[in-house]
Amino acid sequence: MKEVTAATRRKVFIGVLALAVLLPASLVAFKLLVLDYPMAELIPTPSYRVEINMQVQGHGEDIKVSTFLPRTDSRQNVSDELNSSGALTLGLEADALNRLATWKADNVQGQQDIRYEFSAQVRHIRYTIPDSLRIPDHYPAALVRYLGDEEGIHLNAPEIASELRRIVPEANPTMRSALTRIHRHLQDNYANRNFAGYTDALTALKLREASCNGKSRLFVAFARNLNIPARLVGGLILQQGSKRITHQWVEVYINGHWVPFDTINDHFAEVPANFLTLYYGDQVMFKHTANVNFQYFFKMTKRLVPQPAAETALSHSVLNITNLYAAFEKLGISQNLLKIILMIPFGALVTVIFRNVIGLETFGTFLPALIAAAARETGLLWGLVGFVTIVFMSAVVRKGLDWLQLLHSPKMAIMLITVVVVMLGMSVVGVQHGLFELAHVSLFPIAILAITAERVALMEAEQGGLKVARITFMTMIVISACYVVMDSLFLQSLILAFPELLLILVALNLWLGKWIGIRVMEFLRFRSLILERGR
Amino acid sequence: MIILKSLMRQIAEVRERASHVLSMNRRNLHFIYPRNARKYFPIADDKLLAKEVLTPVGVPMPQTYRIYSHFFELRDLEKDLAPYHDFVIKPAQGSAGNGIIVIAGRDDDGNWRSVGGKIYTLYDLQKHITDILYGIYSFDLGDQAVIERRVEQHPEMLRLSPLGLADVRIILCDEKPVMAMSRIPTKLSNGKANLHQGAIGVAIDLETGVSTHARLLGEEITHHPDTDIPLLDCHIPCWPEIVDVALRAAQAVPLKYLGVDIVVSTEGPMLLEINVRPGLEIQNVNQRGMLTVLESLAQPEVNHDA
């Protein structure tokens, strides 16, 4: 029982605060200056884990399924490929441009699932076409095939030639002006149609609207007509989630480079970092034996990975972070989970600011941060839907059970069962309707929601439904803020490269722990004392 | 330039006014944490423990009829309650007036009738006490149920507050009174003296015991909305005794920033409850911040817990 004076306490506080700032600051400086951490390469890049899921139904026949797989080139890096195809055997063949995968089996009975996975990192690329560049008269022999007619292009159709003369009337246009006008014409004067089927160049021209493949064929027809080599490119727009749609754009041969154009999404001489090339030429993505009830979808998961260059650079350094993550992987802790864990402190900081500086009330101190972490599996929207559903169900079930007059603990047990059933129900609905994000609601940590349910029930009993509704709303605001911060790729990269920055969060919380200012909500509450007529 | 200057002046004025208001963060960090060690919280949280500490030093509190700690004791509830015409059932560790039933008498069927006219069967009362024992009203920790004597209001208080039991909340820091208000139940508040639920907050001048402001759900008022009785310039009965009870209580407990809730019965003031985290709304009720007073009263900050 020693009396500690305020002065001593203050000294210790300042000491700890200084340590929490200086230690990580010097570690970061040491890494950057002495260990020569390559800062730009340290920032992990987004990578997509892509699954091609296919399904066939056999009735004793020989089955063959084929599709294109992406290849590594200067723009995209494809790695960690994994095939799981059960009874079907995989064969790979490659020509100069494409990689074709074929799965085969004889006398197939019943349903067969094929899943091919790979990781892809893709760069954004943009070309500048010199103003003065003219369209050449002659090309090397290898390019002649990109100038001729082929099915669906209708190179020699008079409609195509006359339309082209209208938009590019001069006899000898520059490469840049001709392509600009073709691109703008197709982008601006042709409506985008969300149509999954095949459209040839002439049909697109007549309808003045088309999906990606129709516009791309017409682009190729125009370009070849002007003696510019052009080809179709098939690929996948990478984005978190599941889909069945592939995309097509074109590449035009300019000055020794194949330059990309997309007149659906208005990319002129560029492709964004999430366009993964799967094949070149006018190809069909999937080919399969008839009458096998062929089904497919793509599933893509976005995640951050260390850049390959940084990985090799860091494996030689003393404080090797990539090895650390490798160690975690060996323990069965995925980098993704590690990242969620590392981001929880950020969510906690956001919650502290909302509670102590702004003055919003939430269910539980750190429930918003934990729910935001859980919502990373489902996306923010479905996370909030899940949260509100649980709160609502808890309140309703609690009301019902109250009427039955049950004792407290069994009542809570029934509510917990309700939570589990609701979450299972949401997952089933999600799977059946193809809402795969919703299906992940089942991964919502049950413990978190059980706590929520119990708090909701107690608060409802003590302070009424209106209060519960208010706090639910405020909690949703804080969850959203936590989610945005915790989902920030920048912060994730930073914390993966410099885990010592967690100490800075400690420092911020130390400072907030001594912050005695008036909360924003208190300004409103005491406005008559502060704003109107203070005495 | 002139606009900027006037803006700066206005900001300075707002800052000056804000500097009188005690905020939640400052209350916790500068007043509650240094003065109220957590280990002493039970004295405030547990009304039975409070009675043990305060009754010997002459702080009047309502007489305890019975205490229930175990479920099996409820078998004899009917027999236990038979001698009492009216009484109060409350959780020993409840807060904000939750879980309190005030029984005014029995009807012809032998059921109990609350002051609000609600009928309670024996089963209802057993169920309510069971809920209390399970900790529904005390953050899920096991609790005790207390059967207490029902407080009869002083006639002057009854005139001001005919719709329920009004109390006087006094905030004390380092054993000195800081600010006071009375909380008067309304129809809206369902007879509860809880400002959030629609009770009237009436500012009381500490020196004289005279009411100076009245506030209902964020609006200044002058009359009771249900009875139309004027609420300003009223004398709270037994004011010197009320302040004396508050001071005695503050001196007797090792909690040095607290709110005491006192009711004025026909026999004089009675302390109902001690609160270690008294709310900040009392400043709005008084139309005055209490930080300036607090800082002039407070002793240099020392730590009582280390």
mmCIF file with all atom_site columns, C-alpha atoms in Angstrom, chain A residues 1-6 9 355-357 398 402 404-411 454 458 461-463 512-519 522-523 525-535, chain B residues 13-14 17-18 20-26 28-30 39 98 123-124 127 130-131 134 136-140 196-197 213 215 220 279-281 283-284 287-289 301-306:
data_model
loop_
_atom_site.group_PDB
_atom_site.id
_atom_site.type_symbol
_atom_site.label_atom_id
_atom_site.label_alt_id
_atom_site.label_comp_id
_atom_site.label_asym_id
_atom_site.label_entity_id
_atom_site.label_seq_id
_atom_site.pdbx_PDB_ins_code
_atom_site.Cartn_x
_atom_site.Cartn_y
_atom_site.Cartn_z
_atom_site.occupancy
_atom_site.B_iso_or_equiv
_atom_site.pdbx_formal_charge
_atom_site.auth_seq_id
_atom_site.auth_comp_id
_atom_site.auth_asym_id
_atom_site.auth_atom_id
_atom_site.pdbx_PDB_model_num
ATOM 1  C CA . MET A 1 1   ? 0.000   0.000   0.000   1.00 0.00 ? 1   MET A CA 1
ATOM 2  C CA . LYS A 1 2   ? 2.451   2.631   -1.163  1.00 0.00 ? 2   LYS A CA 1
ATOM 3  C CA . GLU A 1 3   ? 1.107   5.984   -2.178  1.00 0.00 ? 3   GLU A CA 1
ATOM 4  C CA . VAL A 1 4   ? 2.225   6.775   -5.679  1.00 0.00 ? 4   VAL A CA 1
ATOM 5  C CA . THR A 1 5   ? 2.168   10.462  -6.369  1.00 0.00 ? 5   THR A CA 1
ATOM 6  C CA . ALA A 1 6   ? 0.722   11.906  -9.510  1.00 0.00 ? 6   ALA A CA 1
ATOM 7  C CA . ARG A 1 9   ? 2.803   8.318   -12.394 1.00 0.00 ? 9   ARG A CA 1
ATOM 8  C CA . ARG A 1 355 ? -16.475 5.731   -28.214 1.00 0.00 ? 355 ARG A CA 1
ATOM 9  C CA . ASN A 1 356 ? -14.225 8.200   -26.409 1.00 0.00 ? 356 ASN A CA 1
ATOM 10 C CA . VAL A 1 357 ? -13.757 11.040  -28.860 1.00 0.00 ? 357 VAL A CA 1
ATOM 11 C CA . ARG A 1 398 ? -36.224 -12.853 -26.221 1.00 0.00 ? 398 ARG A CA 1
ATOM 12 C CA . ASP A 1 402 ? -40.087 -13.726 -21.811 1.00 0.00 ? 402 ASP A CA 1
ATOM 13 C CA . LEU A 1 404 ? -43.244 -17.995 -21.654 1.00 0.00 ? 404 LEU A CA 1
ATOM 14 C CA . GLN A 1 405 ? -41.515 -17.005 -18.401 1.00 0.00 ? 405 GLN A CA 1
ATOM 15 C CA . LEU A 1 406 ? -38.324 -19.040 -18.474 1.00 0.00 ? 406 LEU A CA 1
ATOM 16 C CA . LEU A 1 407 ? -35.267 -18.850 -16.292 1.00 0.00 ? 407 LEU A CA 1
ATOM 17 C CA . HIS A 1 408 ? -32.313 -16.847 -17.531 1.00 0.00 ? 408 HIS A CA 1
ATOM 18 C CA . SER A 1 409 ? -29.692 -19.409 -18.565 1.00 0.00 ? 409 SER A CA 1
ATOM 19 C CA . PRO A 1 410 ? -31.980 -21.828 -20.449 1.00 0.00 ? 410 PRO A CA 1
ATOM 20 C CA . LYS A 1 411 ? -33.457 -18.774 -22.178 1.00 0.00 ? 411 LYS A CA 1
ATOM 21 C CA . GLU A 1 454 ? -26.824 -11.971 -24.907 1.00 0.00 ? 454 GLU A CA 1
ATOM 22 C CA . LEU A 1 458 ? -30.038 -7.902  -21.414 1.00 0.00 ? 458 LEU A CA 1
ATOM 23 C CA . ALA A 1 461 ? -34.816 -6.094  -20.797 1.00 0.00 ? 461 ALA A CA 1
ATOM 24 C CA . GLU A 1 462 ? -33.158 -3.240  -18.936 1.00 0.00 ? 462 GLU A CA 1
ATOM 25 C CA . GLN A 1 463 ? -33.494 -0.278  -21.234 1.00 0.00 ? 463 GLN A CA 1
ATOM 26 C CA . LEU A 1 512 ? -6.268  8.643   -25.982 1.00 0.00 ? 512 LEU A CA 1
ATOM 27 C CA . GLY A 1 513 ? -6.313  7.077   -22.534 1.00 0.00 ? 513 GLY A CA 1
ATOM 28 C CA . LYS A 1 514 ? -5.347  10.460  -21.110 1.00 0.00 ? 514 LYS A CA 1
ATOM 29 C CA . TRP A 1 515 ? -7.562  12.514  -23.380 1.00 0.00 ? 515 TRP A CA 1
ATOM 30 C CA . ILE A 1 516 ? -10.039 14.461  -21.294 1.00 0.00 ? 516 ILE A CA 1
ATOM 31 C CA . GLY A 1 517 ? -11.634 16.558  -24.025 1.00 0.00 ? 517 GLY A CA 1
ATOM 32 C CA . ILE A 1 518 ? -15.361 16.881  -24.518 1.00 0.00 ? 518 ILE A CA 1
ATOM 33 C CA . ARG A 1 519 ? -16.740 14.189  -26.818 1.00 0.00 ? 519 ARG A CA 1
ATOM 34 C CA . GLU A 1 522 ? -21.294 15.758  -25.421 1.00 0.00 ? 522 GLU A CA 1
ATOM 35 C CA . PHE A 1 523 ? -21.061 19.017  -27.355 1.00 0.00 ? 523 PHE A CA 1
ATOM 36 C CA . ARG A 1 525 ? -25.719 17.076  -25.134 1.00 0.00 ? 525 ARG A CA 1
ATOM 37 C CA . PHE A 1 526 ? -24.448 20.178  -23.312 1.00 0.00 ? 526 PHE A CA 1
ATOM 38 C CA . ARG A 1 527 ? -25.061 22.566  -26.194 1.00 0.00 ? 527 ARG A CA 1
ATOM 39 C CA . SER A 1 528 ? -27.245 24.801  -24.038 1.00 0.00 ? 528 SER A CA 1
ATOM 40 C CA . LEU A 1 529 ? -24.325 25.210  -21.628 1.00 0.00 ? 529 LEU A CA 1
ATOM 41 C CA . ILE A 1 530 ? -21.635 25.564  -24.280 1.00 0.00 ? 530 ILE A CA 1
ATOM 42 C CA . LEU A 1 531 ? -23.173 27.210  -27.304 1.00 0.00 ? 531 LEU A CA 1
ATOM 43 C CA . GLU A 1 532 ? -26.226 29.221  -26.353 1.00 0.00 ? 532 GLU A CA 1
ATOM 44 C CA . ARG A 1 533 ? -25.954 30.780  -22.944 1.00 0.00 ? 533 ARG A CA 1
ATOM 45 C CA . GLY A 1 534 ? -23.157 29.506  -20.804 1.00 0.00 ? 534 GLY A CA 1
ATOM 46 C CA . ARG A 1 535 ? -22.993 30.984  -17.373 1.00 0.00 ? 535 ARG A CA 1
ATOM 47 C CA . GLU B 2 13  ? -16.107 32.145  -25.931 1.00 0.00 ? 13  GLU B CA 1
ATOM 48 C CA . VAL B 2 14  ? -17.234 28.613  -26.731 1.00 0.00 ? 14  VAL B CA 1
ATOM 49 C CA . ARG B 2 17  ? -17.862 28.032  -21.677 1.00 0.00 ? 17  ARG B CA 1
ATOM 50 C CA . ALA B 2 18  ? -16.858 24.488  -22.509 1.00 0.00 ? 18  ALA B CA 1
ATOM 51 C CA . HIS B 2 20  ? -16.790 24.786  -17.157 1.00 0.00 ? 20  HIS B CA 1
ATOM 52 C CA . VAL B 2 21  ? -18.441 21.567  -18.319 1.00 0.00 ? 21  VAL B CA 1
ATOM 53 C CA . LEU B 2 22  ? -17.360 18.270  -16.820 1.00 0.00 ? 22  LEU B CA 1
ATOM 54 C CA . SER B 2 23  ? -17.025 15.763  -19.657 1.00 0.00 ? 23  SER B CA 1
ATOM 55 C CA . MET B 2 24  ? -17.281 11.977  -19.427 1.00 0.00 ? 24  MET B CA 1
ATOM 56 C CA . ASN B 2 25  ? -13.578 11.426  -20.151 1.00 0.00 ? 25  ASN B CA 1
ATOM 57 C CA . ARG B 2 26  ? -12.472 13.973  -17.564 1.00 0.00 ? 26  ARG B CA 1
ATOM 58 C CA . ASN B 2 28  ? -13.564 9.182   -15.330 1.00 0.00 ? 28  ASN B CA 1
ATOM 59 C CA . LEU B 2 29  ? -9.889  10.068  -15.536 1.00 0.00 ? 29  LEU B CA 1
ATOM 60 C CA . HIS B 2 30  ? -9.605  12.965  -13.065 1.00 0.00 ? 30  HIS B CA 1
ATOM 61 C CA . LYS B 2 39  ? -12.272 -2.683  -4.591  1.00 0.00 ? 39  LYS B CA 1
ATOM 62 C CA . ASN B 2 98  ? -34.448 -1.539  -12.536 1.00 0.00 ? 98  ASN B CA 1
ATOM 63 C CA . TYR B 2 123 ? -46.088 -16.907 -8.726  1.00 0.00 ? 123 TYR B CA 1
ATOM 64 C CA . ASP B 2 124 ? -45.335 -13.484 -10.279 1.00 0.00 ? 124 ASP B CA 1
ATOM 65 C CA . LYS B 2 127 ? -40.633 -15.341 -10.620 1.00 0.00 ? 127 LYS B CA 1
ATOM 66 C CA . THR B 2 130 ? -35.907 -15.630 -9.061  1.00 0.00 ? 130 THR B CA 1
ATOM 67 C CA . ASP B 2 131 ? -34.923 -13.233 -11.842 1.00 0.00 ? 131 ASP B CA 1
ATOM 68 C CA . TYR B 2 134 ? -30.250 -15.001 -11.274 1.00 0.00 ? 134 TYR B CA 1
ATOM 69 C CA . ILE B 2 136 ? -30.953 -10.238 -14.507 1.00 0.00 ? 136 ILE B CA 1
ATOM 70 C CA . TYR B 2 137 ? -30.747 -6.769  -12.966 1.00 0.00 ? 137 TYR B CA 1
ATOM 71 C CA . SER B 2 138 ? -27.103 -6.888  -11.894 1.00 0.00 ? 138 SER B CA 1
ATOM 72 C CA . PHE B 2 139 ? -25.093 -7.787  -14.993 1.00 0.00 ? 139 PHE B CA 1
ATOM 73 C CA . ASP B 2 140 ? -25.672 -11.491 -14.648 1.00 0.00 ? 140 ASP B CA 1
ATOM 74 C CA . HIS B 2 196 ? -33.820 9.300   -19.498 1.00 0.00 ? 196 HIS B CA 1
ATOM 75 C CA . GLN B 2 197 ? -37.260 7.777   -19.112 1.00 0.00 ? 197 GLN B CA 1
ATOM 76 C CA . HIS B 2 213 ? -34.504 25.299  -12.877 1.00 0.00 ? 213 HIS B CA 1
ATOM 77 C CA . ARG B 2 215 ? -35.924 20.275  -17.183 1.00 0.00 ? 215 ARG B CA 1
ATOM 78 C CA . GLU B 2 220 ? -36.624 23.829  -19.802 1.00 0.00 ? 220 GLU B CA 1
ATOM 79 C CA . GLY B 2 279 ? -24.166 10.980  -14.420 1.00 0.00 ? 279 GLY B CA 1
ATOM 80 C CA . LEU B 2 280 ? -23.429 14.317  -16.031 1.00 0.00 ? 280 LEU B CA 1
ATOM 81 C CA . GLU B 2 281 ? -26.980 15.352  -16.870 1.00 0.00 ? 281 GLU B CA 1
ATOM 82 C CA . GLN B 2 283 ? -25.215 20.016  -15.303 1.00 0.00 ? 283 GLN B CA 1
ATOM 83 C CA . ASN B 2 284 ? -27.922 20.457  -17.919 1.00 0.00 ? 284 ASN B CA 1
ATOM 84 C CA . GLN B 2 287 ? -27.877 25.040  -16.525 1.00 0.00 ? 287 GLN B CA 1
ATOM 85 C CA . ARG B 2 288 ? -24.350 25.246  -15.202 1.00 0.00 ? 288 ARG B CA 1
ATOM 86 C CA . GLY B 2 289 ? -21.150 23.220  -15.677 1.00 0.00 ? 289 GLY B CA 1
ATOM 87 C CA . GLU B 2 301 ? -4.770  14.584  -6.804  1.00 0.00 ? 301 GLU B CA 1
ATOM 88 C CA . VAL B 2 302 ? -3.558  11.651  -4.751  1.00 0.00 ? 302 VAL B CA 1
ATOM 89 C CA . ASN B 2 303 ? -3.994  8.037   -5.447  1.00 0.00 ? 303 ASN B CA 1
ATOM 90 C CA . HIS B 2 304 ? -5.985  5.947   -3.054  1.00 0.00 ? 304 HIS B CA 1
ATOM 91 C CA . ASP B 2 305 ? -5.569  2.602   -4.711  1.00 0.00 ? 305 ASP B CA 1
ATOM 92 C CA . ALA B 2 306 ? -1.850  2.027   -5.216  1.00 0.00 ? 306 ALA B CA 1
#
